[in-house]
Structures are given as C-alpha cells and as structure tokens.
Amino acid sequence: MRRCYVFITCCVFALSLCQAQNFLKNGGFETWSGNLPVSWKTDTISSKKSVIVRSGTLALKFGHSEIFGTPFLGSLFQDSLPVSGNTFSFKGWHQLYPDSGDYITFLVIIYGKQGGVSGKLVGAGSMDLTTKKTIYTAFQFGISMVSNVIPETASVSIYSFPDTSSGKYHLGTYALFDDFVLDNTITGVLDKEFMYPQSFSLEQNYPNPFNPNTIIEFSLPKEQHVVLRVFNTLGQVVATMLDENLPQGRYRKEFNGIGLSSGIYFYEIRAGEFSQVKKMMLVK
C-alpha cells in the first residue's frame, strides 16, 4: 500500500450560519505589554511597537530576533483560539523590507474533532511574504480543511526566515503589520479545479517549524514519475520520500524527522520537467 495518498477534500464550502467574526485577539496591535503585543506569545524577542499604522494608533514591527548582534529566527503566535464555522481565511495589511533573500511566513493551523476524537489537525494554510512593500498592502490566504470535521481551536504563527541561498539572517529585515483577521468567511469553492489540478505545485510544509512530523502537499496536472527528497544544508539526501509514478491529483505526504538534528532542511520535488525546492525547519 502506498504511504502517500491523494488528499482530496470532496466537500463544498458552505455559508456559515453565524456571522463572521475575528477569532484573533488584539489583531490590530493596539494594546502592548512592553515590547510584546497583549494576547500574543513569543519564543524570541522579535516584536516592537510602531506608530506607522494602517489604522488606530499602533502597529507591529516584526523581524529577526537578535542576541549580542547575532540575528536568528523571529516568532510571534497565538494558540488555543476557539473557532467555529466550515471555512476560514487569514488576512491583514503589511509593509515588508527584506534584506537579501530573507522572508516572513504565516502559518494557521485548525484543530478539531474528527471521528469523535478532539485535538486532531483538521486544517492548515500558510503564506510567504517575500516582495518589498513600502506602503500598507493587503494580503489574504485560505485554510485547506479536511472534510467531515468539527473545528474547535486555531493557532496563528508568524516566523522570519533567512536568505534561502546563504542561510544567513540579516538584521535589516523587518515588516510592519496591522489589522490581522482570522475569520470564517468564504474564500472560494472546492470544485474540479481543486480535485483535478491544472498545474504543478509544491506547497509549504505544515506545521513549520515542526517536531518531529510535518506534512508536505503537492499537485500533479497529469501522470508523472515523482521523486520527493529531503536534503540537509550540505546538500546531502537525508530521506527519499517518493520515487514512483503517480496519476493526476493532489497528494499529501508525512515526513518524520526523528533521528535528525534540529536545523534547516530542504525538500525537493521532481516530476517530469517540473522541479521545485522549499525550506523547512526542524526544532527539537
């Protein structure tokens, strides 16, 4: 039996019976405790108040963390947020000032009840911000949900990552954020385009960072021989996840990093003439 399986969500998005609401707390970053916005948490020191706002009086300035002049990953998150509805989207406003190839990633994970068991990962979505923006610009992405589940809680995370080519963090990288919203508005319909993709794609793994398991999804518009591999920063193959022919469809593969040390890893897909590489972080 194949360990990789087609992940096709057959349900159609429906209107929520309740009015859409913002499940986030302090999404406008108006209240602070020192350099940490109230209701937000961090594993690092990577946030500051900003008076350059899209609305209100304060916004978030977010970038890499720093210890004794050495930059490293920045993080900010909310977890255990009660949610309800059938579909979710995350949106907000940003300015981005990347140094070299540094970038910032959003990750939203929905947990809920599946098969009568709570606490299951039932939905996820992510988005990378890479392009310089000097005025507040809107962004939005939807959350892919598993069918036949009851969403219960959500987590929202922001991470800053280094230049992919060099692996180096740059102190000049930062973003301004304002007016974040996580709600249950409709962002689209799952139809034949979802079930039978028309183009190749490799999605960002989730969760990311991870310990020790993470999910990698990809799409094939036609049958292809697929090779999916994981590399360390030295370019050495640490895992070959797939090496077989697969039909058209959307696929979901779980990677287990047990036995590997914490750090940056790269996963690569090759399907015919299509190839793409993305980065992920294992944190133990």
PDB file of C-alpha atoms in Angstrom:
ATOM      1  CA  MET A   1       0.000   0.000   0.000  1.00  0.00           C
ATOM      2  CA  ARG A   2       1.304   3.438  -0.851  1.00  0.00           C
ATOM      3  CA  ARG A   3       2.255   5.502   2.151  1.00  0.00           C
ATOM      4  CA  CYS A   4       1.449   8.623   0.130  1.00  0.00           C
ATOM      5  CA  TYR A   5      -2.206   9.144  -0.655  1.00  0.00           C
ATOM      6  CA  VAL A   6      -4.370  11.506  -2.625  1.00  0.00           C
ATOM      7  CA  PHE A   7      -5.692  14.176  -0.302  1.00  0.00           C
ATOM      8  CA  ILE A   8      -8.921  15.288  -1.968  1.00  0.00           C
ATOM      9  CA  THR A   9     -11.389  17.275   0.046  1.00  0.00           C
ATOM     10  CA  CYS A  10     -14.726  16.479  -1.510  1.00  0.00           C
ATOM     11  CA  CYS A  11     -16.856  18.903   0.445  1.00  0.00           C
ATOM     12  CA  VAL A  12     -18.103  22.198  -0.966  1.00  0.00           C
ATOM     13  CA  PHE A  13     -17.696  25.323   1.102  1.00  0.00           C
ATOM     14  CA  ALA A  14     -20.993  26.471   2.618  1.00  0.00           C
ATOM     15  CA  LEU A  15     -22.044  29.716   4.249  1.00  0.00           C
ATOM     16  CA  SER A  16     -21.613  29.720   7.973  1.00  0.00           C
ATOM     17  CA  LEU A  17     -24.880  30.082   9.872  1.00  0.00           C
ATOM     18  CA  CYS A  18     -23.286  32.560  12.223  1.00  0.00           C
ATOM     19  CA  GLN A  19     -21.921  35.954  11.294  1.00  0.00           C
ATOM     20  CA  ALA A  20     -18.209  36.048  10.502  1.00  0.00           C
ATOM     21  CA  GLN A  21     -16.085  37.232  13.400  1.00  0.00           C
ATOM     22  CA  ASN A  22     -12.429  37.839  14.111  1.00  0.00           C
ATOM     23  CA  PHE A  23     -11.229  34.918  16.232  1.00  0.00           C
ATOM     24  CA  LEU A  24      -7.876  36.635  16.869  1.00  0.00           C
ATOM     25  CA  LYS A  25      -7.261  38.719  19.970  1.00  0.00           C
ATOM     26  CA  ASN A  26      -5.618  42.139  19.588  1.00  0.00           C
ATOM     27  CA  GLY A  27      -5.359  41.716  15.816  1.00  0.00           C
ATOM     28  CA  GLY A  28      -4.843  45.459  15.437  1.00  0.00           C
ATOM     29  CA  PHE A  29      -1.892  45.527  17.888  1.00  0.00           C
ATOM     30  CA  GLU A  30      -3.388  48.394  19.878  1.00  0.00           C
ATOM     31  CA  THR A  31      -2.508  47.071  23.363  1.00  0.00           C
ATOM     32  CA  TRP A  32       1.014  46.159  24.498  1.00  0.00           C
ATOM     33  CA  SER A  33       2.944  44.896  27.495  1.00  0.00           C
ATOM     34  CA  GLY A  34       6.464  46.193  26.954  1.00  0.00           C
ATOM     35  CA  ASN A  35       7.591  45.038  23.520  1.00  0.00           C
ATOM     36  CA  LEU A  36       5.034  42.232  23.306  1.00  0.00           C
ATOM     37  CA  PRO A  37       1.503  42.834  21.986  1.00  0.00           C
ATOM     38  CA  VAL A  38      -1.094  41.682  24.519  1.00  0.00           C
ATOM     39  CA  SER A  39      -2.578  38.197  23.790  1.00  0.00           C
ATOM     40  CA  TRP A  40       0.416  37.284  21.621  1.00  0.00           C
ATOM     41  CA  LYS A  41       3.267  34.975  22.676  1.00  0.00           C
ATOM     42  CA  THR A  42       6.850  34.572  21.519  1.00  0.00           C
ATOM     43  CA  ASP A  43       9.784  32.191  21.867  1.00  0.00           C
ATOM     44  CA  THR A  44      12.117  35.026  20.873  1.00  0.00           C
ATOM     45  CA  ILE A  45      12.386  38.810  21.135  1.00  0.00           C
ATOM     46  CA  SER A  46      11.240  39.896  17.694  1.00  0.00           C
ATOM     47  CA  SER A  47       8.446  42.477  18.054  1.00  0.00           C
ATOM     48  CA  LYS A  48       8.282  46.227  18.723  1.00  0.00           C
ATOM     49  CA  LYS A  49       5.622  48.918  18.710  1.00  0.00           C
ATOM     50  CA  SER A  50       5.256  51.001  15.568  1.00  0.00           C
ATOM     51  CA  VAL A  51       3.404  54.297  15.111  1.00  0.00           C
ATOM     52  CA  ILE A  52       3.384  53.779  11.321  1.00  0.00           C
ATOM     53  CA  VAL A  53      -0.129  52.385  11.190  1.00  0.00           C
ATOM     54  CA  ARG A  54      -2.797  51.385   8.725  1.00  0.00           C
ATOM     55  CA  SER A  55      -5.497  52.183  11.328  1.00  0.00           C
ATOM     56  CA  GLY A  56      -5.632  53.002  15.010  1.00  0.00           C
ATOM     57  CA  THR A  57      -2.606  54.347  16.862  1.00  0.00           C
ATOM     58  CA  LEU A  58      -0.167  51.399  16.987  1.00  0.00           C
ATOM     59  CA  ALA A  59       1.028  48.604  14.704  1.00  0.00           C
ATOM     60  CA  LEU A  60       3.520  45.726  14.934  1.00  0.00           C
ATOM     61  CA  LYS A  61       7.134  45.943  13.790  1.00  0.00           C
ATOM     62  CA  PHE A  62       8.340  42.362  13.360  1.00  0.00           C
ATOM     63  CA  GLY A  63      11.707  40.968  12.318  1.00  0.00           C
ATOM     64  CA  HIS A  64      14.514  38.622  13.243  1.00  0.00           C
ATOM     65  CA  SER A  65      15.496  38.114  16.853  1.00  0.00           C
ATOM     66  CA  GLU A  66      18.912  39.295  18.000  1.00  0.00           C
ATOM     67  CA  ILE A  67      21.342  38.304  20.743  1.00  0.00           C
ATOM     68  CA  PHE A  68      24.607  40.211  21.056  1.00  0.00           C
ATOM     69  CA  GLY A  69      24.323  41.413  17.482  1.00  0.00           C
ATOM     70  CA  THR A  70      23.654  37.949  16.034  1.00  0.00           C
ATOM     71  CA  PRO A  71      20.273  37.626  14.242  1.00  0.00           C
ATOM     72  CA  PHE A  72      18.189  34.467  14.238  1.00  0.00           C
ATOM     73  CA  LEU A  73      14.601  33.319  13.701  1.00  0.00           C
ATOM     74  CA  GLY A  74      11.805  35.588  14.928  1.00  0.00           C
ATOM     75  CA  SER A  75       8.444  34.255  16.085  1.00  0.00           C
ATOM     76  CA  LEU A  76       5.083  35.500  17.301  1.00  0.00           C
ATOM     77  CA  PHE A  77       1.943  33.432  17.802  1.00  0.00           C
ATOM     78  CA  GLN A  78      -1.475  32.898  19.335  1.00  0.00           C
ATOM     79  CA  ASP A  79      -2.774  29.416  20.111  1.00  0.00           C
ATOM     80  CA  SER A  80      -5.851  27.668  21.527  1.00  0.00           C
ATOM     81  CA  LEU A  81      -8.164  30.216  19.882  1.00  0.00           C
ATOM     82  CA  PRO A  82     -11.801  28.990  19.928  1.00  0.00           C
ATOM     83  CA  VAL A  83     -13.170  28.876  16.362  1.00  0.00           C
ATOM     84  CA  SER A  84     -16.345  27.809  14.595  1.00  0.00           C
ATOM     85  CA  GLY A  85     -17.569  27.502  11.035  1.00  0.00           C
ATOM     86  CA  ASN A  86     -16.889  25.473   7.925  1.00  0.00           C
ATOM     87  CA  THR A  87     -14.154  27.517   6.272  1.00  0.00           C
ATOM     88  CA  PHE A  88     -11.513  30.008   7.350  1.00  0.00           C
ATOM     89  CA  SER A  89      -9.302  32.732   5.942  1.00  0.00           C
ATOM     90  CA  PHE A  90      -6.492  34.856   7.334  1.00  0.00           C
ATOM     91  CA  LYS A  91      -5.955  38.404   6.138  1.00  0.00           C
ATOM     92  CA  GLY A  92      -4.245  41.625   7.108  1.00  0.00           C
ATOM     93  CA  TRP A  93      -2.065  44.524   5.966  1.00  0.00           C
ATOM     94  CA  HIS A  94       1.701  44.730   5.720  1.00  0.00           C
ATOM     95  CA  GLN A  95       4.795  46.585   4.685  1.00  0.00           C
ATOM     96  CA  LEU A  96       7.910  44.475   4.058  1.00  0.00           C
ATOM     97  CA  TYR A  97      11.563  45.496   3.969  1.00  0.00           C
ATOM     98  CA  PRO A  98      13.568  42.327   3.263  1.00  0.00           C
ATOM     99  CA  ASP A  99      17.355  42.334   3.376  1.00  0.00           C
ATOM    100  CA  SER A 100      18.818  39.986   0.719  1.00  0.00           C
ATOM    101  CA  GLY A 101      16.516  36.960   0.404  1.00  0.00           C
ATOM    102  CA  ASP A 102      15.052  36.996   3.926  1.00  0.00           C
ATOM    103  CA  TYR A 103      11.294  36.452   4.137  1.00  0.00           C
ATOM    104  CA  ILE A 104       8.405  36.130   6.583  1.00  0.00           C
ATOM    105  CA  THR A 105       5.923  33.244   6.787  1.00  0.00           C
ATOM    106  CA  PHE A 106       2.405  32.976   8.223  1.00  0.00           C
ATOM    107  CA  LEU A 107       1.090  29.606   9.384  1.00  0.00           C
ATOM    108  CA  VAL A 108      -2.500  28.928  10.502  1.00  0.00           C
ATOM    109  CA  ILE A 109      -3.469  25.514  11.884  1.00  0.00           C
ATOM    110  CA  ILE A 110      -7.014  24.440  12.767  1.00  0.00           C
ATOM    111  CA  TYR A 111      -7.568  21.687  15.326  1.00  0.00           C
ATOM    112  CA  GLY A 112     -10.855  19.928  15.836  1.00  0.00           C
ATOM    113  CA  LYS A 113     -12.891  16.801  16.276  1.00  0.00           C
ATOM    114  CA  GLN A 114     -12.559  14.013  13.711  1.00  0.00           C
ATOM    115  CA  GLY A 115     -14.100  10.598  14.165  1.00  0.00           C
ATOM    116  CA  GLY A 116     -15.228  11.610  17.646  1.00  0.00           C
ATOM    117  CA  VAL A 117     -11.686  12.479  18.747  1.00  0.00           C
ATOM    118  CA  SER A 118     -10.730  16.090  19.580  1.00  0.00           C
ATOM    119  CA  GLY A 119      -7.333  17.695  19.076  1.00  0.00           C
ATOM    120  CA  LYS A 120      -6.830  16.448  15.526  1.00  0.00           C
ATOM    121  CA  LEU A 121      -5.123  18.644  12.924  1.00  0.00           C
ATOM    122  CA  VAL A 122      -8.036  19.277  10.550  1.00  0.00           C
ATOM    123  CA  GLY A 123      -6.905  22.293   8.514  1.00  0.00           C
ATOM    124  CA  ALA A 124      -3.887  24.401   7.658  1.00  0.00           C
ATOM    125  CA  GLY A 125      -2.784  27.279   5.482  1.00  0.00           C
ATOM    126  CA  SER A 126       0.399  29.285   5.004  1.00  0.00           C
ATOM    127  CA  MET A 127       1.780  32.202   3.045  1.00  0.00           C
ATOM    128  CA  ASP A 128       5.265  33.611   2.433  1.00  0.00           C
ATOM    129  CA  LEU A 129       5.882  37.361   2.200  1.00  0.00           C
ATOM    130  CA  THR A 130       8.934  37.968   0.013  1.00  0.00           C
ATOM    131  CA  THR A 131       8.376  41.161  -2.002  1.00  0.00           C
ATOM    132  CA  LYS A 132       9.315  44.605  -0.714  1.00  0.00           C
ATOM    133  CA  LYS A 133       6.277  46.783   0.094  1.00  0.00           C
ATOM    134  CA  THR A 134       6.759  50.383   1.214  1.00  0.00           C
ATOM    135  CA  ILE A 135       3.072  51.147   1.760  1.00  0.00           C
ATOM    136  CA  TYR A 136       0.492  49.088   3.588  1.00  0.00           C
ATOM    137  CA  THR A 137      -0.640  46.316   1.234  1.00  0.00           C
ATOM    138  CA  ALA A 138      -3.389  43.771   1.843  1.00  0.00           C
ATOM    139  CA  PHE A 139      -2.734  40.017   1.929  1.00  0.00           C
ATOM    140  CA  GLN A 140      -5.075  37.054   2.338  1.00  0.00           C
ATOM    141  CA  PHE A 141      -4.977  33.274   2.168  1.00  0.00           C
ATOM    142  CA  GLY A 142      -7.466  30.486   2.769  1.00  0.00           C
ATOM    143  CA  ILE A 143      -7.218  27.474   5.045  1.00  0.00           C
ATOM    144  CA  SER A 144      -7.499  23.996   3.497  1.00  0.00           C
ATOM    145  CA  MET A 145      -9.848  21.892   5.590  1.00  0.00           C
ATOM    146  CA  VAL A 146     -10.384  18.145   5.911  1.00  0.00           C
ATOM    147  CA  SER A 147     -13.997  17.109   5.293  1.00  0.00           C
ATOM    148  CA  ASN A 148     -16.399  15.841   7.968  1.00  0.00           C
ATOM    149  CA  VAL A 149     -14.737  17.516  10.956  1.00  0.00           C
ATOM    150  CA  ILE A 150     -15.784  19.950  13.681  1.00  0.00           C
ATOM    151  CA  PRO A 151     -13.253  22.801  14.041  1.00  0.00           C
ATOM    152  CA  GLU A 152     -12.564  23.696  17.672  1.00  0.00           C
ATOM    153  CA  THR A 153      -9.375  25.775  18.055  1.00  0.00           C
ATOM    154  CA  ALA A 154      -6.773  27.520  15.915  1.00  0.00           C
ATOM    155  CA  SER A 155      -3.172  28.650  16.169  1.00  0.00           C
ATOM    156  CA  VAL A 156      -1.670  31.548  14.216  1.00  0.00           C
ATOM    157  CA  SER A 157       2.111  31.901  13.899  1.00  0.00           C
ATOM    158  CA  ILE A 158       4.488  34.377  12.253  1.00  0.00           C
ATOM    159  CA  TYR A 159       8.113  33.422  11.560  1.00  0.00           C
ATOM    160  CA  SER A 160      11.051  35.255   9.988  1.00  0.00           C
ATOM    161  CA  PHE A 161      13.423  33.149   7.899  1.00  0.00           C
ATOM    162  CA  PRO A 162      16.878  33.741   6.417  1.00  0.00           C
ATOM    163  CA  ASP A 163      18.054  34.053   2.836  1.00  0.00           C
ATOM    164  CA  THR A 164      17.497  30.625   1.252  1.00  0.00           C
ATOM    165  CA  SER A 165      20.679  30.723  -0.819  1.00  0.00           C
ATOM    166  CA  SER A 166      23.052  31.609   2.042  1.00  0.00           C
ATOM    167  CA  GLY A 167      21.110  30.504   5.115  1.00  0.00           C
ATOM    168  CA  LYS A 168      22.050  33.813   6.770  1.00  0.00           C
ATOM    169  CA  TYR A 169      19.744  36.131   8.710  1.00  0.00           C
ATOM    170  CA  HIS A 170      20.114  39.868   8.092  1.00  0.00           C
ATOM    171  CA  LEU A 171      19.355  42.438  10.787  1.00  0.00           C
ATOM    172  CA  GLY A 172      17.905  44.844   8.222  1.00  0.00           C
ATOM    173  CA  THR A 173      14.885  42.631   7.547  1.00  0.00           C
ATOM    174  CA  TYR A 174      11.588  43.685   9.112  1.00  0.00           C
ATOM    175  CA  ALA A 175       7.867  44.060   8.401  1.00  0.00           C
ATOM    176  CA  LEU A 176       5.070  46.294   9.652  1.00  0.00           C
ATOM    177  CA  PHE A 177       1.747  44.554  10.332  1.00  0.00           C
ATOM    178  CA  ASP A 178      -1.714  45.849  11.173  1.00  0.00           C
ATOM    179  CA  ASP A 179      -5.360  44.751  11.238  1.00  0.00           C
ATOM    180  CA  PHE A 180      -4.992  40.954  11.262  1.00  0.00           C
ATOM    181  CA  VAL A 181      -8.232  38.960  10.922  1.00  0.00           C
ATOM    182  CA  LEU A 182      -8.857  35.232  11.226  1.00  0.00           C
ATOM    183  CA  ASP A 183     -12.495  34.606  10.392  1.00  0.00           C
ATOM    184  CA  ASN A 184     -14.876  32.099   8.831  1.00  0.00           C
ATOM    185  CA  THR A 185     -15.663  33.995   5.636  1.00  0.00           C
ATOM    186  CA  ILE A 186     -15.802  32.113   2.363  1.00  0.00           C
ATOM    187  CA  THR A 187     -12.674  32.395   0.234  1.00  0.00           C
ATOM    188  CA  GLY A 188     -13.596  30.002  -2.544  1.00  0.00           C
ATOM    189  CA  VAL A 189     -15.266  26.762  -3.647  1.00  0.00           C
ATOM    190  CA  LEU A 190     -13.664  23.344  -3.794  1.00  0.00           C
ATOM    191  CA  ASP A 191     -14.508  22.069  -7.263  1.00  0.00           C
ATOM    192  CA  LYS A 192     -12.963  20.131 -10.150  1.00  0.00           C
ATOM    193  CA  GLU A 193     -10.006  22.532 -10.216  1.00  0.00           C
ATOM    194  CA  PHE A 194      -9.242  21.510  -6.639  1.00  0.00           C
ATOM    195  CA  MET A 195      -9.748  17.824  -7.252  1.00  0.00           C
ATOM    196  CA  TYR A 196      -8.009  17.734 -10.642  1.00  0.00           C
ATOM    197  CA  PRO A 197      -5.296  20.437 -10.649  1.00  0.00           C
ATOM    198  CA  GLN A 198      -4.244  22.006 -13.928  1.00  0.00           C
ATOM    199  CA  SER A 199      -0.688  22.896 -12.890  1.00  0.00           C
ATOM    200  CA  PHE A 200       2.239  21.536 -10.889  1.00  0.00           C
ATOM    201  CA  SER A 201       2.747  22.898  -7.385  1.00  0.00           C
ATOM    202  CA  LEU A 202       4.665  22.175  -4.201  1.00  0.00           C
ATOM    203  CA  GLU A 203       3.159  23.636  -1.024  1.00  0.00           C
ATOM    204  CA  GLN A 204       4.913  24.873   2.085  1.00  0.00           C
ATOM    205  CA  ASN A 205       5.053  22.131   4.689  1.00  0.00           C
ATOM    206  CA  TYR A 206       2.922  22.429   7.824  1.00  0.00           C
ATOM    207  CA  PRO A 207       3.466  22.742  10.656  1.00  0.00           C
ATOM    208  CA  ASN A 208       6.698  24.647  10.149  1.00  0.00           C
ATOM    209  CA  PRO A 209       8.833  24.664  12.270  1.00  0.00           C
ATOM    210  CA  PHE A 210       7.996  21.051  13.161  1.00  0.00           C
ATOM    211  CA  ASN A 211       8.924  18.342  15.673  1.00  0.00           C
ATOM    212  CA  PRO A 212       9.203  15.643  14.509  1.00  0.00           C
ATOM    213  CA  ASN A 213       6.361  15.271  11.935  1.00  0.00           C
ATOM    214  CA  THR A 214       5.249  17.607   9.176  1.00  0.00           C
ATOM    215  CA  ILE A 215       3.003  17.412   6.112  1.00  0.00           C
ATOM    216  CA  ILE A 216       4.122  18.109   2.537  1.00  0.00           C
ATOM    217  CA  GLU A 217       1.494  18.546  -0.192  1.00  0.00           C
ATOM    218  CA  PHE A 218       1.918  18.751  -3.969  1.00  0.00           C
ATOM    219  CA  SER A 219      -0.218  18.735  -7.122  1.00  0.00           C
ATOM    220  CA  LEU A 220       0.152  16.935 -10.456  1.00  0.00           C
ATOM    221  CA  PRO A 221      -1.845  18.027 -13.541  1.00  0.00           C
ATOM    222  CA  LYS A 222      -1.053  14.714 -15.251  1.00  0.00           C
ATOM    223  CA  GLU A 223       0.569  11.364 -14.548  1.00  0.00           C
ATOM    224  CA  GLN A 224       4.279  11.705 -13.833  1.00  0.00           C
ATOM    225  CA  HIS A 225       7.180   9.909 -12.237  1.00  0.00           C
ATOM    226  CA  VAL A 226       7.675  11.777  -8.968  1.00  0.00           C
ATOM    227  CA  VAL A 227      10.799  11.973  -6.831  1.00  0.00           C
ATOM    228  CA  LEU A 228      10.409  13.735  -3.483  1.00  0.00           C
ATOM    229  CA  ARG A 229      13.582  14.065  -1.401  1.00  0.00           C
ATOM    230  CA  VAL A 230      14.810  15.885   1.708  1.00  0.00           C
ATOM    231  CA  PHE A 231      18.293  17.424   1.903  1.00  0.00           C
ATOM    232  CA  ASN A 232      20.369  18.909   4.711  1.00  0.00           C
ATOM    233  CA  THR A 233      22.238  22.219   4.351  1.00  0.00           C
ATOM    234  CA  LEU A 234      25.276  20.347   2.980  1.00  0.00           C
ATOM    235  CA  GLY A 235      23.210  19.098   0.052  1.00  0.00           C
ATOM    236  CA  GLN A 236      23.168  15.513   1.321  1.00  0.00           C
ATOM    237  CA  VAL A 237      19.988  13.450   0.844  1.00  0.00           C
ATOM    238  CA  VAL A 238      18.593  12.535   4.271  1.00  0.00           C
ATOM    239  CA  ALA A 239      15.346  10.964   3.034  1.00  0.00           C
ATOM    240  CA  THR A 240      13.732   9.848  -0.224  1.00  0.00           C
ATOM    241  CA  MET A 241      10.024  10.134   0.427  1.00  0.00           C
ATOM    242  CA  LEU A 242       8.788   9.146  -3.037  1.00  0.00           C
ATOM    243  CA  ASP A 243      10.208   7.624  -6.202  1.00  0.00           C
ATOM    244  CA  GLU A 244       7.292   6.293  -8.257  1.00  0.00           C
ATOM    245  CA  ASN A 245       4.686   7.028 -10.939  1.00  0.00           C
ATOM    246  CA  LEU A 246       1.588   8.881  -9.721  1.00  0.00           C
ATOM    247  CA  PRO A 247      -1.647   9.860 -11.538  1.00  0.00           C
ATOM    248  CA  GLN A 248      -3.121  13.367 -11.735  1.00  0.00           C
ATOM    249  CA  GLY A 249      -4.278  14.689  -8.372  1.00  0.00           C
ATOM    250  CA  ARG A 250      -3.370  16.371  -5.109  1.00  0.00           C
ATOM    251  CA  TYR A 251      -1.089  14.447  -2.764  1.00  0.00           C
ATOM    252  CA  ARG A 252      -0.213  14.615   0.898  1.00  0.00           C
ATOM    253  CA  LYS A 253       2.909  13.051   2.391  1.00  0.00           C
ATOM    254  CA  GLU A 254       4.029  12.968   6.005  1.00  0.00           C
ATOM    255  CA  PHE A 255       7.715  13.430   6.800  1.00  0.00           C
ATOM    256  CA  ASN A 256       9.163  12.178  10.089  1.00  0.00           C
ATOM    257  CA  GLY A 257      12.319  13.950  11.256  1.00  0.00           C
ATOM    258  CA  ILE A 258      13.065  11.597  14.123  1.00  0.00           C
ATOM    259  CA  GLY A 259      16.775  10.806  14.194  1.00  0.00           C
ATOM    260  CA  LEU A 260      17.680  14.123  12.558  1.00  0.00           C
ATOM    261  CA  SER A 261      19.198  17.056  14.421  1.00  0.00           C
ATOM    262  CA  SER A 262      17.490  20.437  14.727  1.00  0.00           C
ATOM    263  CA  GLY A 263      18.115  22.789  11.845  1.00  0.00           C
ATOM    264  CA  ILE A 264      17.177  23.859   8.331  1.00  0.00           C
ATOM    265  CA  TYR A 265      16.285  21.224   5.725  1.00  0.00           C
ATOM    266  CA  PHE A 266      15.183  21.456   2.103  1.00  0.00           C
ATOM    267  CA  TYR A 267      12.630  19.311   0.312  1.00  0.00           C
ATOM    268  CA  GLU A 268      12.641  18.962  -3.465  1.00  0.00           C
ATOM    269  CA  ILE A 269      10.132  17.567  -5.926  1.00  0.00           C
ATOM    270  CA  ARG A 270      10.968  16.436  -9.452  1.00  0.00           C
ATOM    271  CA  ALA A 271       8.060  15.473 -11.718  1.00  0.00           C
ATOM    272  CA  GLY A 272       8.944  15.335 -15.411  1.00  0.00           C
ATOM    273  CA  GLU A 273      10.358  18.743 -16.313  1.00  0.00           C
ATOM    274  CA  PHE A 274       8.924  20.338 -13.173  1.00  0.00           C
ATOM    275  CA  SER A 275      11.149  20.802 -10.131  1.00  0.00           C
ATOM    276  CA  GLN A 276      10.874  22.982  -7.035  1.00  0.00           C
ATOM    277  CA  VAL A 277      12.614  23.310  -3.678  1.00  0.00           C
ATOM    278  CA  LYS A 278      11.252  24.649  -0.373  1.00  0.00           C
ATOM    279  CA  LYS A 279      12.759  25.056   3.064  1.00  0.00           C
ATOM    280  CA  MET A 280      11.581  23.705   6.403  1.00  0.00           C
ATOM    281  CA  MET A 281      12.872  23.872   9.959  1.00  0.00           C
ATOM    282  CA  LEU A 282      13.124  21.019  12.473  1.00  0.00           C
ATOM    283  CA  VAL A 283      13.141  22.251  16.085  1.00  0.00           C
ATOM    284  CA  LYS A 284      13.572  19.746  18.906  1.00  0.00           C
TER     285      LYS A 284
END
